[in-house]
Short mmCIF file of C-alpha atoms and ligand atoms in Angstrom, two decimals:
data_model
loop_
_atom_site.label_atom_id
_atom_site.label_comp_id
_atom_site.label_asym_id
_atom_site.label_seq_id
_atom_site.Cartn_x
_atom_site.Cartn_y
_atom_site.Cartn_z
CA MET A 1 3.00 8.48 10.72
CA LEU A 2 -0.38 8.99 9.01
CA GLU A 3 -1.93 6.53 6.63
CA LEU A 4 -5.36 6.64 5.04
CA LYS A 5 -6.61 3.39 3.56
CA ASN A 6 -9.49 3.41 1.09
CA ILE A 7 -11.38 6.27 2.73
CA THR A 8 -14.83 6.78 1.25
CA PHE A 9 -17.29 9.39 2.53
CA LYS A 10 -20.89 9.48 1.33
CA VAL A 11 -23.79 11.67 2.39
CA ASP A 12 -27.51 11.21 1.78
CA ASN A 13 -28.91 13.14 -1.11
CA LEU A 14 -31.17 15.96 0.09
CA ASP A 15 -34.13 14.60 -1.89
CA GLY A 16 -33.75 11.37 0.07
CA LYS A 17 -32.93 9.41 -3.07
CA GLY A 18 -29.52 7.79 -2.99
CA GLU A 19 -26.18 9.12 -1.82
CA ILE A 20 -23.50 11.55 -2.96
CA THR A 21 -19.90 10.37 -2.84
CA ILE A 22 -17.73 13.18 -1.47
CA LEU A 23 -14.53 11.13 -1.08
CA ASP A 24 -13.94 8.06 -3.15
CA ASN A 25 -11.44 5.43 -2.03
CA VAL A 26 -8.74 7.87 -0.90
CA SER A 27 -5.45 6.25 0.15
CA PHE A 28 -2.13 7.88 0.94
CA LYS A 29 0.67 8.00 3.51
CA ILE A 30 2.70 10.81 5.07
CA GLU A 31 6.01 10.18 6.79
CA LYS A 32 7.00 11.89 10.03
CA GLY A 33 8.53 15.35 9.67
CA LYS A 34 7.32 15.86 6.10
CA ILE A 35 5.21 18.65 4.63
CA LEU A 36 2.35 17.50 2.42
CA ILE A 37 0.53 20.16 0.42
CA ILE A 38 -2.94 19.31 -0.87
CA THR A 39 -4.35 21.34 -3.72
CA GLY A 40 -7.12 20.96 -6.28
CA PRO A 41 -10.36 22.57 -7.49
CA ASN A 42 -13.09 23.99 -5.25
CA GLY A 43 -15.44 21.32 -4.00
CA GLY A 44 -12.92 18.54 -4.70
CA GLY A 45 -13.04 17.19 -1.15
CA LYS A 46 -9.93 18.70 0.50
CA SER A 47 -11.60 20.13 3.62
CA THR A 48 -13.73 17.01 4.00
CA LEU A 49 -10.55 14.95 3.96
CA ALA A 50 -9.01 17.18 6.67
CA LYS A 51 -12.16 16.86 8.79
CA ILE A 52 -12.07 13.09 8.43
CA ILE A 53 -8.45 13.01 9.64
CA MET A 54 -9.40 15.22 12.61
CA GLY A 55 -12.51 13.13 13.40
CA ILE A 56 -15.03 15.88 12.68
CA GLU A 57 -16.58 13.69 9.99
CA LYS A 58 -16.67 9.91 10.10
CA PRO A 59 -15.82 7.99 6.92
CA THR A 60 -18.42 5.67 5.43
CA SER A 61 -15.65 3.12 4.96
CA GLY A 62 -11.89 2.88 5.17
CA GLN A 63 -9.26 3.16 7.86
CA ILE A 64 -7.05 5.88 9.36
CA LEU A 65 -3.78 4.92 11.03
CA PHE A 66 -1.86 7.44 13.12
CA ASP A 67 1.57 6.36 14.35
CA GLY A 68 0.50 2.80 13.60
CA GLN A 69 -2.67 3.06 15.74
CA ASP A 70 -6.12 2.68 14.19
CA VAL A 71 -7.86 5.98 15.03
CA THR A 72 -10.82 5.54 12.66
CA ASN A 73 -13.34 5.28 15.49
CA LEU A 74 -11.73 7.76 17.90
CA SER A 75 -13.40 11.08 18.76
CA ILE A 76 -11.98 14.53 17.96
CA THR A 77 -10.80 14.88 21.58
CA GLU A 78 -9.06 11.52 21.57
CA ARG A 79 -7.30 12.34 18.31
CA ALA A 80 -6.31 15.77 19.65
CA ARG A 81 -4.78 14.04 22.68
CA LEU A 82 -2.79 11.76 20.40
CA GLY A 83 -1.41 14.85 18.63
CA ILE A 84 -3.62 15.74 15.66
CA GLY A 85 -4.55 19.42 15.23
CA TYR A 86 -6.63 21.20 12.58
CA ALA A 87 -6.96 24.90 11.70
CA PHE A 88 -10.32 25.33 9.97
CA GLN A 89 -10.77 26.94 6.56
CA GLN A 90 -13.58 28.93 8.21
CA PRO A 91 -12.70 29.12 11.89
CA PRO A 92 -15.41 29.05 14.56
CA ARG A 93 -15.89 32.04 16.91
CA PHE A 94 -15.90 31.62 20.68
CA LYS A 95 -17.88 34.23 22.55
CA GLY A 96 -16.47 34.83 26.04
CA VAL A 97 -13.01 33.40 25.23
CA THR A 98 -10.19 35.93 24.85
CA VAL A 99 -7.37 35.52 22.35
CA LYS A 100 -4.94 35.04 25.24
CA LYS A 101 -7.12 32.33 26.77
CA LEU A 102 -7.41 30.56 23.41
CA LEU A 103 -3.62 30.57 22.96
CA ASN A 104 -3.16 29.30 26.52
CA LEU A 105 -5.69 26.52 26.01
CA ALA A 106 -4.05 25.59 22.72
CA SER A 107 -0.51 25.46 24.07
CA GLY A 108 -1.52 23.68 27.29
CA ASN A 109 0.75 26.10 29.18
CA LYS A 110 0.41 29.37 30.96
CA LEU A 111 1.82 31.80 28.42
CA ASN A 112 2.78 35.34 29.37
CA ASP A 113 1.82 38.26 27.15
CA ASP A 114 5.18 38.25 25.37
CA ALA A 115 4.90 34.56 24.48
CA CYS A 116 1.35 35.08 23.21
CA CYS A 117 2.50 38.06 21.15
CA GLU A 118 5.21 35.97 19.56
CA TYR A 119 2.58 33.57 18.21
CA LEU A 120 0.50 36.50 16.97
CA THR A 121 3.55 38.10 15.34
CA ASN A 122 4.07 34.89 13.35
CA VAL A 123 0.77 35.58 11.63
CA GLY A 124 1.22 39.33 11.30
CA LEU A 125 -0.85 40.36 14.33
CA CYS A 126 1.78 42.09 16.36
CA SER A 127 -0.18 44.07 18.88
CA LYS A 128 -0.81 43.21 22.53
CA GLU A 129 -4.22 44.83 22.22
CA TYR A 130 -5.53 41.64 20.60
CA LEU A 131 -4.84 39.52 23.65
CA LYS A 132 -7.82 40.88 25.58
CA ARG A 133 -10.21 40.72 22.64
CA ASP A 134 -12.88 38.02 22.57
CA VAL A 135 -12.68 35.51 19.72
CA ASP A 136 -16.15 36.60 18.68
CA ALA A 137 -17.96 38.35 15.85
CA SER A 138 -16.10 41.61 16.55
CA LEU A 139 -12.95 40.17 14.93
CA SER A 140 -12.65 40.61 11.18
CA GLY A 141 -12.50 37.47 9.02
CA GLY A 142 -8.76 37.88 8.40
CA GLU A 143 -8.02 38.49 12.11
CA LEU A 144 -10.00 35.42 13.12
CA LYS A 145 -8.25 33.32 10.51
CA ARG A 146 -4.81 34.43 11.71
CA ILE A 147 -5.70 33.79 15.36
CA GLU A 148 -6.85 30.28 14.40
CA ILE A 149 -3.48 29.66 12.69
CA ALA A 150 -1.57 31.12 15.68
CA SER A 151 -3.45 28.82 18.06
CA LEU A 152 -2.53 25.72 16.02
CA MET A 153 1.09 26.91 16.05
CA ALA A 154 0.83 27.32 19.85
CA ARG A 155 -0.65 23.82 20.16
CA ASN A 156 2.28 22.43 18.16
CA PRO A 157 0.72 18.99 17.57
CA LYS A 158 2.57 16.04 16.08
CA LEU A 159 0.38 16.38 12.99
CA ALA A 160 -0.79 19.91 12.11
CA ILE A 161 -3.38 20.41 9.35
CA TYR A 162 -3.84 23.96 8.00
CA ASP A 163 -6.84 24.43 5.73
CA GLU A 164 -6.21 27.26 3.22
CA PRO A 165 -4.20 29.43 5.63
CA GLU A 166 -3.99 32.11 2.93
CA ALA A 167 -7.78 32.60 2.72
CA GLY A 168 -8.82 36.16 3.51
CA ILE A 169 -5.34 37.24 4.58
CA ASP A 170 -3.80 40.48 3.34
CA LEU A 171 -0.54 40.61 1.42
CA TRP A 172 1.69 41.72 4.27
CA SER A 173 0.35 39.15 6.71
CA PHE A 174 0.61 36.48 4.03
CA SER A 175 4.34 37.16 3.71
CA MET A 176 4.74 36.89 7.49
CA LEU A 177 2.82 33.63 7.40
CA VAL A 178 4.98 32.14 4.66
CA ASP A 179 8.09 33.13 6.66
CA SER A 180 6.65 31.37 9.72
CA PHE A 181 5.72 28.31 7.69
CA GLN A 182 9.35 28.12 6.50
CA LYS A 183 10.20 27.03 10.06
CA PHE A 184 8.15 23.86 9.52
CA LYS A 185 10.90 22.70 7.20
CA GLU A 186 13.42 22.58 10.05
CA ASN A 187 11.07 20.91 12.53
CA LYS A 188 11.51 17.20 11.92
CA ASP A 189 9.25 16.29 14.86
CA GLN A 190 6.15 17.81 13.34
CA THR A 191 4.32 16.53 10.29
CA VAL A 192 2.38 19.21 8.42
CA VAL A 193 -0.48 19.04 5.97
CA ILE A 194 -1.41 22.32 4.29
CA ILE A 195 -4.36 22.68 1.97
CA SER A 196 -3.48 25.57 -0.33
CA HIS A 197 -3.72 27.11 -3.78
CA GLN A 198 -0.74 29.42 -3.24
CA GLU A 199 2.50 28.80 -5.09
CA ARG A 200 4.59 30.26 -2.29
CA ILE A 201 3.08 27.75 0.13
CA ILE A 202 3.31 24.91 -2.40
CA ASP A 203 7.03 25.71 -2.59
CA LEU A 204 7.34 24.34 0.96
CA ALA A 205 6.11 20.90 -0.07
CA ASP A 206 8.05 17.70 0.36
CA GLU A 207 5.07 16.12 -1.36
CA LEU A 208 2.22 17.57 -3.35
CA MET A 209 -1.17 15.92 -3.80
CA ILE A 210 -4.06 16.91 -6.06
CA ILE A 211 -7.57 16.06 -4.90
CA ALA A 212 -10.38 16.48 -7.42
CA ASP A 213 -13.82 14.87 -7.64
CA GLY A 214 -13.20 13.25 -4.26
CA LYS A 215 -10.21 11.28 -5.54
CA VAL A 216 -6.45 11.51 -5.26
CA GLN A 217 -5.57 12.50 -8.81
CA ASN A 218 -1.80 12.81 -8.38
CA LYS A 219 0.72 12.61 -5.57
CA GLY A 220 4.46 13.03 -5.74
CA THR A 221 7.25 15.49 -5.17
CA LYS A 222 6.51 19.07 -6.17
CA GLU A 223 9.07 18.69 -8.95
CA GLU A 224 6.94 15.87 -10.36
CA ILE A 225 3.50 17.40 -9.84
CA MET A 226 3.98 21.14 -10.51
CA PRO A 227 4.84 20.69 -14.20
CA MET A 228 1.66 18.62 -14.60
CA ILE A 229 -0.43 21.41 -13.10
CA GLN A 230 1.36 24.11 -15.10
CA SER A 231 1.24 22.30 -18.43
CA GLY A 232 -2.32 21.10 -18.04
CA THR A 233 -1.41 17.45 -18.36
CA THR A 234 -2.74 16.49 -14.96
CA ASN A 235 -5.03 13.50 -15.18
CA CYS A 236 -7.60 15.00 -12.80
CA GLY A 237 -10.19 15.17 -15.54
CA CYS A 238 -11.20 18.73 -14.71
CA PRO A 239 -10.39 21.85 -16.74
CA ILE A 240 -6.84 22.87 -15.94
CA LYS A 241 -7.86 26.40 -15.01
CA GLU A 242 -9.68 24.87 -12.02
CA VAL A 243 -6.44 23.67 -10.50
CA ALA A 244 -4.55 26.79 -11.55
CA LEU A 245 -2.66 28.27 -8.65
CA THR A 246 -2.55 31.78 -7.33
CA HIS A 247 0.81 33.45 -7.74
CA GLU A 248 0.07 37.15 -7.61
CA ARG A 249 1.03 37.46 -3.95
N1 ATP B 301 -22.10 17.09 4.84
C1 ATP B 301 -22.20 17.34 3.53
N2 ATP B 301 -23.37 17.22 2.87
C2 ATP B 301 -23.45 17.46 1.54
N3 ATP B 301 -22.43 17.84 0.77
C3 ATP B 301 -21.23 17.99 1.38
C4 ATP B 301 -21.05 17.76 2.77
N4 ATP B 301 -19.75 17.98 3.08
C5 ATP B 301 -19.17 18.35 1.93
N5 ATP B 301 -20.05 18.37 0.91
C6 ATP B 301 -19.77 18.69 -0.50
O1 ATP B 301 -18.61 17.95 -0.84
C7 ATP B 301 -17.81 18.65 -1.75
C8 ATP B 301 -16.40 18.79 -1.19
O2 ATP B 301 -16.40 19.77 -0.18
P1 ATP B 301 -15.06 20.28 0.49
O3 ATP B 301 -15.42 21.36 1.44
O4 ATP B 301 -14.33 19.11 1.02
O5 ATP B 301 -14.29 20.86 -0.78
P2 ATP B 301 -12.89 21.60 -0.87
O6 ATP B 301 -12.03 20.79 -1.80
O7 ATP B 301 -12.37 21.88 0.48
O8 ATP B 301 -13.28 22.94 -1.63
P3 ATP B 301 -12.71 24.46 -1.45
O9 ATP B 301 -11.45 24.55 -2.31
O10 ATP B 301 -13.82 25.30 -2.02
O11 ATP B 301 -12.49 24.73 -0.01
C9 ATP B 301 -18.52 19.98 -1.99
O12 ATP B 301 -19.28 19.87 -3.17
C10 ATP B 301 -19.41 20.13 -0.78
O13 ATP B 301 -20.54 20.90 -1.06
MG1 MG B 302 -12.00 23.58 1.57
#
């Protein structure tokens, strides 16, 4: 359903001399209904890869196929219409848009308060009082993050990409989130990509991929890849502690 072929992304060096390669010849496929978890060290290129799939960044070279269609040159809006959705690692704030309005816009339906609350409950925000709040600077980082995740759940796209959903989220809400993510396993119509460092989220994986230094270092089932991460035999070329996962939650 999604295939990336030889995606390279380069940016100009700030001193104007030469280029930096952020993603280097990245190729992989995801089949419909599967859950792909992407992990790897900070700065490895995971969020850039997600933004390239969503159309927020344009690759320097390479091709992106979605349901067999070449979407490489399509805009964010066109890709969203086709069914690609992305929940940012650091979500944007929207002054003047209430949480209820955001959930309505995301779902494309008129949702009543109870339906909105159900989406918020999935991410551990169970109070109706949030519905009237603006998605602005008055929300805490963790609240904003959870509302972003709830709005991607409400959108329910064919391909949903969650970028570090655990970031900034307290323990209790994290448990709620993992419970909600469990439902992805039963939904064979939705393909899910989750960028994460959390073992409990990695447990959901049909496939696990390590991105480091802008390259796909390993991809396989979690049974194949987890032992490599745990034993330090991954071939990513970076110190193993950098791909160490968080398990204290
Ligand atoms: N537009 C840009 N200009 C310059 N450097 C960039 C640009 N976009 C990304 N980078 C750099 O590319 C590298 C990869 O960034 P990216 O955000 O994709 O990493 P990541 O794997 O998501 O890391 P993290 O785990 O910290 O979220 C980083 O070193 C980042 O600073
Ligand atoms: Mg990132």
